[in-house]
XYZ file of C-alpha atoms in Angstrom:
675
model
C -170.317 -34.017 175.971
C -172.741 -31.387 177.272
C -172.894 -27.837 175.974
C -172.636 -26.458 179.508
C -169.281 -28.073 180.107
C -167.226 -25.071 178.906
C -169.105 -22.743 181.282
C -168.625 -25.095 184.185
C -164.944 -25.399 183.355
C -164.673 -21.615 183.088
C -166.163 -21.149 186.533
C -163.761 -23.706 187.982
C -160.820 -22.036 186.240
C -161.603 -18.599 187.597
C -161.812 -20.016 191.081
C -158.421 -21.705 190.710
C -155.253 -19.777 191.589
C -152.201 -21.769 190.552
C -148.728 -20.277 190.433
C -147.956 -18.256 187.332
C -146.008 -19.939 184.557
C -144.347 -18.730 181.447
C -146.731 -18.665 178.490
C -146.186 -19.036 174.765
C -146.482 -15.648 173.155
C -146.207 -15.244 169.431
C -144.749 -11.794 169.747
C -142.007 -13.121 172.023
C -140.521 -14.698 168.887
C -138.588 -12.524 166.492
C -138.403 -13.152 162.781
C -134.831 -14.370 163.290
C -136.164 -16.921 165.758
C -138.727 -18.162 163.248
C -136.176 -18.423 160.426
C -133.852 -20.315 162.750
C -136.500 -22.945 163.483
C -134.972 -26.360 162.887
C -136.720 -28.723 160.516
C -135.959 -32.409 160.048
C -138.113 -33.502 157.127
C -135.972 -32.128 154.304
C -132.733 -33.993 155.092
C -133.699 -36.367 157.949
C -131.481 -34.312 160.235
C -131.963 -31.019 162.067
C -131.213 -27.968 159.944
C -132.301 -24.363 160.011
C -135.313 -23.529 157.891
C -133.320 -20.809 156.152
C -130.650 -23.366 155.124
C -132.940 -25.821 153.339
C -132.787 -26.340 149.592
C -136.464 -27.201 149.277
C -139.918 -25.639 149.273
C -140.645 -26.102 152.959
C -143.148 -24.265 155.141
C -143.489 -24.648 158.885
C -146.786 -24.295 160.717
C -145.829 -23.617 164.304
C -147.744 -24.413 167.461
C -148.559 -20.734 167.834
C -149.837 -20.583 164.254
C -152.226 -23.441 165.025
C -153.407 -21.932 168.299
C -154.079 -18.506 166.837
C -155.659 -19.814 163.622
C -158.693 -21.176 165.450
C -158.303 -24.513 163.652
C -159.989 -27.441 165.371
C -158.549 -30.178 163.134
C -155.320 -30.941 161.304
C -156.779 -30.342 157.806
C -157.987 -26.896 158.886
C -154.476 -26.063 160.111
C -152.967 -27.221 156.817
C -154.846 -24.460 154.985
C -152.063 -22.131 156.166
C -149.406 -23.744 153.972
C -148.888 -22.322 150.466
C -148.997 -24.925 147.721
C -151.456 -27.174 149.553
C -155.034 -27.555 148.380
C -157.309 -28.243 151.323
C -161.029 -28.518 150.675
C -163.871 -29.818 152.756
C -166.074 -32.515 151.147
C -168.374 -32.920 154.121
C -168.084 -32.606 157.890
C -165.571 -35.469 158.156
C -163.909 -35.784 154.741
C -161.244 -33.584 153.262
C -159.230 -33.197 150.130
C -155.609 -32.556 151.063
C -153.113 -32.524 148.233
C -150.080 -30.650 146.947
C -149.657 -29.472 143.394
C -152.775 -31.000 141.900
C -154.571 -34.352 141.555
C -157.215 -33.407 144.095
C -159.626 -36.115 145.179
C -161.111 -37.675 148.263
C -158.581 -40.444 147.623
C -155.616 -38.221 146.693
C -152.560 -40.429 146.404
C -149.400 -38.413 145.777
C -148.773 -36.939 149.213
C -146.922 -38.666 152.057
C -148.103 -37.844 155.576
C -146.043 -38.640 158.680
C -146.745 -38.243 162.392
C -143.519 -38.242 164.407
C -141.857 -40.140 161.565
C -144.646 -42.748 161.313
C -146.301 -42.996 157.915
C -150.090 -42.704 158.155
C -150.952 -43.249 154.501
C -152.859 -46.430 153.791
C -151.415 -48.973 151.336
C -155.011 -49.586 150.229
C -155.119 -46.471 148.004
C -151.850 -44.624 148.832
C -153.795 -41.872 150.549
C -154.856 -40.778 154.009
C -158.051 -41.285 156.008
C -158.271 -37.732 157.345
C -161.212 -38.598 159.611
C -158.788 -40.721 161.657
C -155.775 -38.382 161.811
C -156.065 -36.224 164.881
C -154.343 -35.510 168.160
C -154.459 -32.925 170.905
C -153.473 -29.862 168.863
C -151.871 -28.283 171.950
C -149.301 -31.112 171.802
C -148.276 -30.441 168.189
C -144.885 -28.745 168.110
C -144.949 -27.967 164.393
C -146.105 -29.252 161.033
C -143.416 -29.331 158.360
C -144.873 -29.129 154.865
C -142.598 -29.907 151.920
C -144.053 -29.146 148.504
C -142.464 -31.165 145.773
C -140.847 -34.587 145.807
C -139.373 -35.991 149.005
C -138.908 -39.472 147.627
C -135.096 -39.505 147.777
C -135.364 -39.792 151.564
C -138.944 -40.824 152.287
C -139.582 -43.193 149.395
C -142.439 -43.943 147.044
C -145.615 -41.875 147.353
C -143.752 -38.745 148.513
C -144.400 -37.575 144.952
C -145.841 -34.092 145.257
C -145.070 -33.415 148.884
C -144.475 -34.539 152.452
C -146.385 -33.465 155.556
C -144.639 -34.281 158.823
C -146.627 -33.629 162.013
C -144.207 -33.451 164.951
C -145.455 -33.507 168.524
C -143.767 -31.870 171.488
C -141.117 -33.485 173.635
C -142.632 -34.828 176.854
C -140.342 -32.538 178.865
C -142.098 -29.552 177.284
C -145.551 -30.677 178.394
C -145.084 -31.213 182.102
C -148.058 -30.527 184.302
C -151.689 -30.563 183.345
C -153.863 -29.095 180.622
C -157.599 -29.196 180.189
C -159.370 -27.718 177.194
C -163.022 -27.781 176.250
C -165.347 -25.967 173.936
C -168.381 -26.117 171.754
C -170.322 -24.263 169.133
C -172.644 -24.447 166.189
C -170.634 -26.766 163.886
C -167.874 -28.062 166.139
C -170.609 -29.054 168.582
C -168.419 -30.196 171.430
C -164.760 -30.957 171.878
C -162.455 -31.416 174.789
C -159.169 -32.852 175.817
C -156.927 -33.364 178.793
C -153.246 -33.974 179.161
C -150.967 -34.628 182.085
C -147.180 -34.837 181.976
C -144.813 -35.931 184.682
C -141.350 -37.315 185.318
C -140.206 -40.890 185.858
C -137.022 -40.230 187.750
C -134.132 -38.228 186.379
C -133.958 -38.032 182.611
C -137.377 -39.485 181.750
C -140.626 -37.626 181.165
C -144.029 -38.759 180.011
C -147.424 -37.432 179.137
C -150.851 -38.974 178.825
C -153.666 -37.438 176.825
C -157.279 -37.988 175.862
C -159.412 -36.138 173.341
C -162.990 -36.260 172.169
C -164.769 -34.305 169.465
C -168.229 -34.182 167.948
C -169.025 -32.364 164.703
C -172.518 -31.518 163.497
C -174.043 -32.680 160.231
C -173.727 -30.339 157.299
C -176.231 -29.243 154.682
C -176.082 -29.884 150.967
C -176.594 -27.300 148.232
C -180.388 -27.628 148.485
C -180.360 -27.045 152.233
C -181.093 -30.681 153.081
C -179.408 -31.956 156.221
C -176.549 -34.362 155.507
C -175.639 -37.634 157.154
C -172.049 -36.658 157.903
C -171.994 -36.319 161.669
C -168.555 -37.155 163.028
C -167.410 -38.085 166.493
C -164.232 -39.676 167.743
C -162.443 -40.507 170.969
C -158.732 -41.116 171.337
C -156.108 -41.434 174.013
C -152.396 -41.937 174.026
C -149.023 -41.467 175.623
C -145.523 -40.217 174.894
C -142.381 -41.114 176.806
C -138.998 -39.425 176.293
C -136.048 -40.802 178.189
C -132.285 -40.317 178.229
C -130.799 -43.452 179.808
C -127.335 -42.004 179.221
C -125.736 -38.815 177.945
C -125.483 -40.346 174.474
C -128.764 -42.260 174.256
C -132.355 -41.126 173.841
C -135.509 -43.223 173.731
C -138.922 -42.214 172.430
C -142.102 -44.243 172.856
C -145.508 -43.134 171.563
C -148.784 -44.992 171.503
C -152.404 -44.217 170.772
C -155.796 -45.873 170.539
C -158.897 -44.389 168.913
C -162.401 -45.128 167.738
C -165.171 -43.157 166.124
C -167.948 -42.855 163.587
C -168.033 -40.761 160.432
C -171.282 -40.657 158.485
C -171.606 -40.357 154.717
C -174.381 -40.199 152.164
C -173.712 -42.090 148.929
C -175.476 -42.513 145.636
C -175.227 -46.284 145.184
C -175.732 -47.580 141.618
C -178.744 -49.851 141.071
C -179.675 -51.912 138.029
C -183.267 -51.277 136.889
C -185.067 -53.849 134.753
C -184.508 -53.385 131.003
C -187.194 -51.428 129.199
C -187.908 -49.040 132.067
C -186.768 -45.637 130.740
C -187.825 -43.684 133.813
C -186.362 -46.072 136.354
C -183.875 -44.947 138.980
C -180.272 -45.985 138.381
C -179.079 -45.086 141.831
C -180.275 -45.113 145.408
C -179.271 -42.654 148.097
C -177.948 -44.621 151.064
C -176.755 -43.261 154.398
C -173.835 -44.926 156.103
C -172.555 -44.641 159.669
C -168.984 -45.666 158.987
C -167.042 -46.867 162.010
C -163.295 -46.883 162.563
C -160.970 -47.913 165.361
C -157.320 -48.780 165.773
C -154.065 -47.801 167.371
C -150.298 -47.782 167.104
C -147.149 -48.207 169.158
C -143.835 -46.638 168.118
C -140.378 -46.901 169.650
C -137.232 -45.043 168.606
C -133.732 -45.311 170.012
C -131.070 -42.827 169.006
C -127.430 -42.518 169.985
C -125.065 -39.587 169.581
C -121.670 -40.908 168.524
C -119.981 -37.523 168.192
C -121.062 -33.912 167.510
C -121.182 -34.803 163.806
C -122.423 -38.368 164.013
C -125.501 -40.157 165.302
C -127.721 -43.112 164.517
C -131.363 -44.018 165.119
C -133.471 -47.160 165.001
C -137.259 -46.913 164.845
C -139.932 -49.616 165.011
C -143.689 -49.265 164.950
C -146.807 -51.346 164.677
C -150.119 -49.966 163.431
C -153.581 -51.525 163.422
C -156.502 -50.053 161.462
C -160.098 -51.263 161.256
C -162.824 -49.655 159.165
C -166.365 -50.772 158.485
C -168.336 -48.705 156.028
C -170.754 -49.060 153.162
C -168.071 -49.080 150.487
C -165.974 -51.854 151.993
C -164.452 -53.149 155.194
C -160.747 -53.136 155.980
C -158.547 -54.580 158.660
C -154.884 -53.749 158.274
C -151.778 -54.558 160.266
C -148.515 -52.781 159.478
C -145.064 -53.404 160.919
C -142.319 -50.950 159.999
C -138.593 -50.812 160.828
C -136.240 -47.972 159.925
C -132.540 -47.351 160.617
C -130.407 -44.334 159.778
C -126.817 -43.229 160.417
C -125.351 -39.740 159.983
C -121.662 -38.871 159.975
C -119.325 -36.189 158.701
C -116.179 -36.529 156.664
C -114.172 -33.462 155.587
C -116.663 -31.371 153.565
C -119.185 -34.201 153.361
C -122.068 -34.985 155.677
C -123.648 -38.313 154.840
C -126.937 -39.804 155.937
C -127.743 -43.370 154.989
C -130.138 -46.001 156.168
C -132.481 -48.822 155.328
C -136.006 -49.893 156.106
C -138.530 -52.692 155.914
C -142.320 -52.644 155.957
C -144.754 -55.523 156.178
C -148.445 -54.820 155.694
C -151.377 -57.215 155.593
C -154.794 -56.022 154.496
C -157.985 -58.068 154.921
C -160.764 -56.492 152.869
C -164.493 -57.148 152.905
C -166.741 -56.599 149.914
C -169.183 -53.752 150.388
C -172.070 -52.282 148.454
C -169.746 -50.641 145.946
C -166.219 -52.077 146.082
C -164.897 -55.631 145.990
C -161.278 -56.793 146.030
C -159.532 -59.724 144.426
C -157.686 -61.044 146.309
C -159.457 -59.952 149.458
C -156.395 -60.589 151.606
C -152.915 -59.554 150.655
C -149.550 -59.299 152.407
C -146.954 -56.969 150.930
C -143.345 -56.267 151.764
C -141.276 -53.188 151.047
C -137.482 -53.142 151.314
C -135.683 -49.837 151.085
C -132.336 -48.103 151.472
C -131.235 -44.515 151.023
C -128.073 -42.442 150.991
C -127.633 -38.683 150.861
C -124.471 -36.587 150.857
C -124.366 -32.881 151.731
C -121.219 -31.488 150.134
C -119.965 -28.077 151.170
C -118.473 -26.671 147.956
C -117.776 -23.201 149.362
C -118.103 -22.778 153.139
C -121.239 -20.784 154.058
C -121.847 -20.020 150.388
C -122.462 -23.081 148.234
C -123.725 -26.531 149.164
C -124.642 -29.491 146.957
C -126.907 -32.328 148.088
C -127.015 -35.627 146.210
C -129.044 -38.613 147.239
C -131.353 -41.415 146.244
C -133.820 -43.899 147.594
C -133.714 -47.518 146.429
C -136.793 -49.653 146.985
C -138.107 -53.076 146.154
C -141.872 -53.608 146.334
C -144.118 -56.557 145.498
C -145.893 -54.775 142.626
C -143.249 -53.259 140.359
C -140.003 -54.564 141.795
C -137.002 -52.242 141.982
C -137.419 -48.444 142.003
C -134.793 -45.679 142.099
C -135.691 -42.147 143.176
C -132.705 -39.771 143.058
C -132.455 -36.039 143.576
C -129.884 -33.264 143.412
C -130.191 -29.978 145.304
C -128.001 -26.892 145.236
C -128.092 -24.076 147.804
C -126.321 -20.780 147.086
C -126.092 -18.098 149.762
C -124.440 -15.065 148.139
C -125.337 -12.845 151.101
C -126.142 -13.805 154.678
C -129.816 -12.849 154.309
C -130.380 -14.126 150.780
C -130.303 -17.669 149.424
C -131.193 -19.332 146.149
C -131.816 -23.017 145.640
C -132.574 -25.381 142.792
C -133.451 -29.072 142.645
C -134.056 -31.878 140.179
C -135.875 -34.940 141.526
C -137.437 -38.168 140.378
C -140.255 -39.737 142.343
C -142.722 -42.545 141.808
C -146.070 -43.612 143.161
C -146.013 -47.361 143.368
C -149.269 -49.316 143.001
C -151.514 -49.876 145.987
C -153.636 -52.878 146.893
C -156.596 -51.068 145.373
C -154.739 -50.355 142.118
C -154.058 -54.059 141.718
C -157.292 -55.663 142.825
C -160.215 -53.264 143.306
C -163.482 -53.651 141.447
C -165.672 -50.550 141.819
C -169.299 -50.563 140.709
C -169.699 -47.045 139.397
C -172.551 -45.435 137.469
C -175.426 -47.164 135.732
C -176.482 -45.622 132.428
C -179.619 -46.359 130.437
C -178.988 -46.579 126.687
C -181.515 -47.145 123.850
C -182.217 -50.852 123.372
C -181.696 -51.630 119.636
C -183.928 -54.680 119.939
C -186.957 -52.776 121.236
C -187.571 -49.266 119.873
C -188.377 -46.862 122.689
C -187.012 -49.164 125.361
C -183.766 -48.806 127.299
C -181.060 -51.187 128.443
C -178.902 -50.672 131.566
C -175.129 -50.482 131.295
C -173.089 -50.838 134.477
C -169.767 -48.971 134.494
C -167.123 -50.887 136.467
C -163.590 -49.721 137.319
C -161.160 -52.627 137.543
C -157.725 -52.644 139.100
C -154.957 -54.509 137.328
C -151.923 -56.484 138.439
C -150.217 -55.005 135.362
C -150.647 -51.458 136.609
C -147.189 -49.911 137.004
C -145.679 -47.015 138.880
C -146.563 -43.422 138.078
C -143.430 -41.294 137.787
C -142.506 -37.638 138.156
C -139.497 -35.641 137.045
C -139.570 -32.351 138.959
C -137.610 -29.151 138.413
C -137.765 -26.610 141.228
C -136.072 -23.339 142.094
C -136.522 -20.973 144.982
C -135.448 -17.734 146.581
C -135.557 -17.103 150.310
C -134.695 -13.747 151.843
C -134.760 -11.841 155.063
C -135.399 -8.540 153.294
C -135.632 -6.205 156.226
C -135.388 -6.425 159.951
C -138.905 -7.843 160.282
C -139.800 -8.996 156.756
C -139.088 -12.338 155.082
C -139.955 -13.667 151.641
C -140.009 -17.208 150.277
C -140.721 -17.856 146.573
C -140.703 -21.217 144.776
C -141.289 -21.988 141.125
C -141.624 -25.482 139.736
C -142.235 -27.513 136.611
C -143.394 -31.129 136.942
C -143.406 -33.707 134.149
C -145.489 -36.796 134.855
C -145.322 -40.068 132.979
C -147.332 -43.273 133.158
C -150.144 -41.712 135.163
C -153.188 -43.806 135.872
C -155.689 -44.039 133.051
C -158.897 -46.060 132.746
C -159.034 -48.026 129.524
C -162.392 -49.379 128.218
C -162.603 -53.143 127.735
C -164.971 -55.153 125.538
C -168.525 -54.877 126.960
C -170.021 -58.041 128.434
C -173.658 -59.078 128.680
C -174.832 -60.402 132.038
C -178.147 -62.070 132.889
C -178.052 -61.604 136.692
C -179.520 -59.989 138.716
C -181.287 -58.450 135.706
C -180.164 -58.455 132.061
C -177.583 -55.717 131.615
C -174.234 -54.927 130.035
C -170.983 -54.325 131.911
C -168.541 -51.762 130.575
C -165.260 -52.271 132.402
C -162.590 -49.564 132.586
C -159.272 -51.119 133.564
C -156.362 -49.395 135.341
C -153.488 -48.630 132.952
C -150.567 -46.170 132.659
C -151.399 -44.227 129.488
C -151.699 -40.692 130.808
C -149.051 -37.986 130.831
C -149.038 -34.567 132.394
C -147.248 -31.335 133.058
C -147.685 -28.878 135.897
C -146.373 -25.396 136.601
C -146.667 -23.236 139.646
C -145.367 -20.408 141.776
C -145.738 -20.489 145.555
C -145.052 -17.365 147.611
C -145.022 -16.745 151.344
C -144.236 -13.477 153.119
C -143.988 -12.882 156.857
C -143.971 -9.340 158.230
C -143.800 -8.164 161.835
C -145.313 -4.799 160.998
C -145.191 -3.668 164.617
C -143.962 -5.347 167.797
C -147.567 -6.376 168.457
C -148.816 -7.015 164.892
C -147.801 -9.790 162.512
C -149.025 -10.293 158.941
C -148.546 -13.495 156.918
C -149.377 -13.621 153.215
C -149.332 -16.708 150.984
C -150.209 -17.042 147.316
C -150.212 -20.057 145.004
C -150.563 -20.043 141.243
C -150.973 -23.506 139.706
C -151.640 -25.005 136.286
C -152.011 -28.701 135.379
C -152.272 -30.197 131.890
C -153.016 -33.880 131.280
C -152.978 -35.775 127.985
C -153.865 -39.352 127.100
C -151.128 -41.101 125.127
C -151.714 -42.489 121.659
C -153.664 -45.720 121.934
C -155.498 -44.681 125.072
C -159.297 -44.527 125.053
C -159.539 -42.978 128.524
C -162.341 -40.429 128.461
C -162.394 -38.874 131.928
C -158.995 -38.871 133.676
C -158.127 -35.530 132.082
C -160.925 -34.065 134.217
C -158.392 -33.822 137.046
C -157.064 -30.681 135.333
C -160.075 -28.737 136.562
C -160.136 -29.926 140.173
C -157.413 -27.616 141.496
C -157.762 -23.839 141.809
C -155.596 -21.623 139.609
C -155.062 -19.175 142.485
C -155.141 -19.445 146.269
C -154.468 -16.493 148.583
C -154.197 -16.527 152.369
C -153.738 -13.427 154.540
C -153.445 -13.788 158.308
C -153.279 -10.949 160.810
C -152.201 -11.654 164.400
C -152.692 -8.710 166.691
C -151.858 -8.431 170.386
C -154.421 -5.780 171.314
C -153.307 -5.518 174.905
C -151.381 -7.778 177.217
C -153.431 -10.960 177.264
C -155.896 -9.946 174.532
C -155.402 -11.332 171.002
C -157.297 -10.656 167.784
C -156.623 -12.933 164.805
C -158.154 -12.491 161.367
C -157.679 -14.989 158.529
C -158.872 -14.156 155.011
C -158.660 -16.724 152.196
C -159.521 -16.498 148.514
C -159.770 -19.668 146.398
C -160.509 -19.544 142.680
C -163.118 -21.738 140.998
C -162.814 -25.415 140.131
C -164.021 -25.443 136.513
C -164.418 -29.197 136.177
C -167.177 -29.580 138.744
C -168.672 -26.108 138.769
C -167.421 -25.190 142.232
C -167.354 -21.390 142.284
C -164.585 -19.250 143.708
C -165.058 -18.132 147.266
C -163.683 -15.866 149.963
C -163.567 -17.150 153.521
C -163.109 -15.152 156.712
C -162.195 -16.581 160.109
C -161.890 -14.386 163.201
C -160.616 -15.390 166.634
C -160.621 -13.355 169.829
C -158.533 -14.728 172.679
C -158.190 -13.481 176.230
C -155.771 -14.696 178.896
C -156.745 -13.125 182.239
C -153.935 -15.195 183.768
C -150.945 -16.886 182.210
C -152.410 -20.325 182.848
C -155.892 -19.588 181.495
C -157.070 -18.821 177.979
C -160.581 -18.040 176.809
C -161.334 -17.680 173.125
C -164.205 -17.380 170.721
C -163.802 -18.038 166.997
C -165.987 -17.547 163.970
C -165.330 -19.580 160.845
C -166.579 -19.009 157.283
C -168.196 -15.761 158.387
C -168.884 -14.399 154.893
C -171.252 -17.171 153.743
C -174.040 -19.092 155.375
C -172.641 -22.097 153.527
C -170.613 -22.829 150.395
C -169.294 -25.753 148.351
C -165.539 -26.343 148.379
C -165.191 -29.557 146.362
C -167.255 -31.995 144.313
C -165.980 -35.582 144.581
C -165.363 -37.579 141.414
C -167.986 -39.737 139.756
C -166.325 -43.123 140.282
C -167.598 -43.335 143.868
C -170.592 -41.061 144.356
C -169.912 -39.451 147.712
C -172.610 -36.800 148.175
C -170.983 -33.698 149.658
C -172.266 -31.137 152.084
C -171.197 -27.513 152.204
C -168.940 -25.683 154.624
C -171.183 -23.656 156.925
C -170.718 -20.531 158.992
C -169.853 -21.538 162.531
C -168.965 -20.079 165.914
C -167.412 -21.819 168.885
C -165.941 -20.958 172.254
C -163.020 -22.587 174.002
C -161.547 -22.617 177.503
C -158.019 -23.870 178.146
C -156.458 -24.235 181.587
C -152.856 -25.211 182.311
C -151.753 -26.258 185.803
């Protein structure tokens, strides 16, 4: 993609004179409109945001557009309670309520109801998750357990990325841009009709991100580029039936620099115990999803969803080929003061893993099945005042067998503009293929050799998965207050206390002496469940339309995590996770319509230090200036991280030595044309 493409597109746009069309204007929406936004992730049915008994935050399409975000992780920084940190140009930490890591594993991520977490480590490859951001309708972020409806791994939160109905994206769109860090990006979409009652859209997107720099100023190896294309079809074959089909294919490369452990010969005290290796990791894959839904009555409907997903990755650490088939059915109906939702699901996943420089798997190929069912009842105790929600998920997996994940939620609305809610939930993270069978060659340490004074002997640290590793569990207590305090001011406050049991620990085994490839000792640390923890936090979001043309959004998160090894545990580093989440995070966004067609957006963030890894606190400033000379044309320029030339946001753990780069100051321009 050439740098001159945006200018060429701009010239073509200005020469084009299509008919005017209605645009999307943030200030056209009132606060009442925003509070009435329907969300589906909390109860697997549409309900107003203001009526939910959960800590839910919605990132709208307009929020994304005006934030200047160029990727999904960047957009997620807007949600209170989420920790989003950049490791390098293509890797992110995205987690809710602690346990931050490149391989964070307690957050479920969905795209249009399709789970995108990998059963390899119960986390998400964020370098793969992307789409045309103009097609995202909203991102629903639930902090806290969602396991009663969404199942295992929705432990600390659920992110549901929902794309727009094909009927809302008719016509064409072309967008392109480039800059200093986001070097070049572009996308195109076209939507049309297939007769009466059926609409489609096709899209393609490409992006190229520049390498970063590490703390010493050395250029990294983390260049990232990806191409993807896909489709969405929405059809209504009858007044009662609706059909959705989505599909996508992608491929790309995401570079990384690792410190790979090496065994030096014994007796060489100054020898290197690691080698810096650059990797051009490659990924490709695709999915196809179909959903049929039928409206049985105004209070009753059902839906059946099927999808197939294929993922391939080849990188230095390991290789993975994974096929996943998923089926899900749900039925909703009302009965007197009860509204019930129930359903069942099945997932089959087969992972073929290749040994890499650092990680091996035993067995290398594994097929797992997951059977599940859920039921939830919304009981209206006092009409328009008091509602009780009871529900549970029941699952059977191939690792730990049967799991139950219930919750109870109470919503009290004493006044029309004020509501209080409370919830008690149990959730589990079931073991992944990596938990059961990974073998990770971690650090090599040189220790004094007792047989030869002055000489050293290498000790290889190895992390070993275990078939005996069980589920991690959470008992969560949450309470919240949501209010529409004045005509144009809303407030949302959530407090929580989490109690974790059977968290993953790494227990030292008896050292072994090995003769090959050089004499050395192996110190294995085996997966176990001997860690416990507690977490507290308060998450606050305020939304204020200060003037008809000026909106301010403030979010603050206070968080504290304490971990403790149980008696009998010899784990010596899992408690380090306490210091990998910031105590405070503050986000302040200002969206200003300067004149008709001219927008100025300012986003200020403050993140406190990460004491475990010495990552200092920082303040980030993003500014976007957008101009729409016509309703179908938008020009914008955005500056990101304007207060620092570069800064560290996260230091990955020591088990796999991913060498990070720092977030750099960047500027880009963008042109978007709709026709």
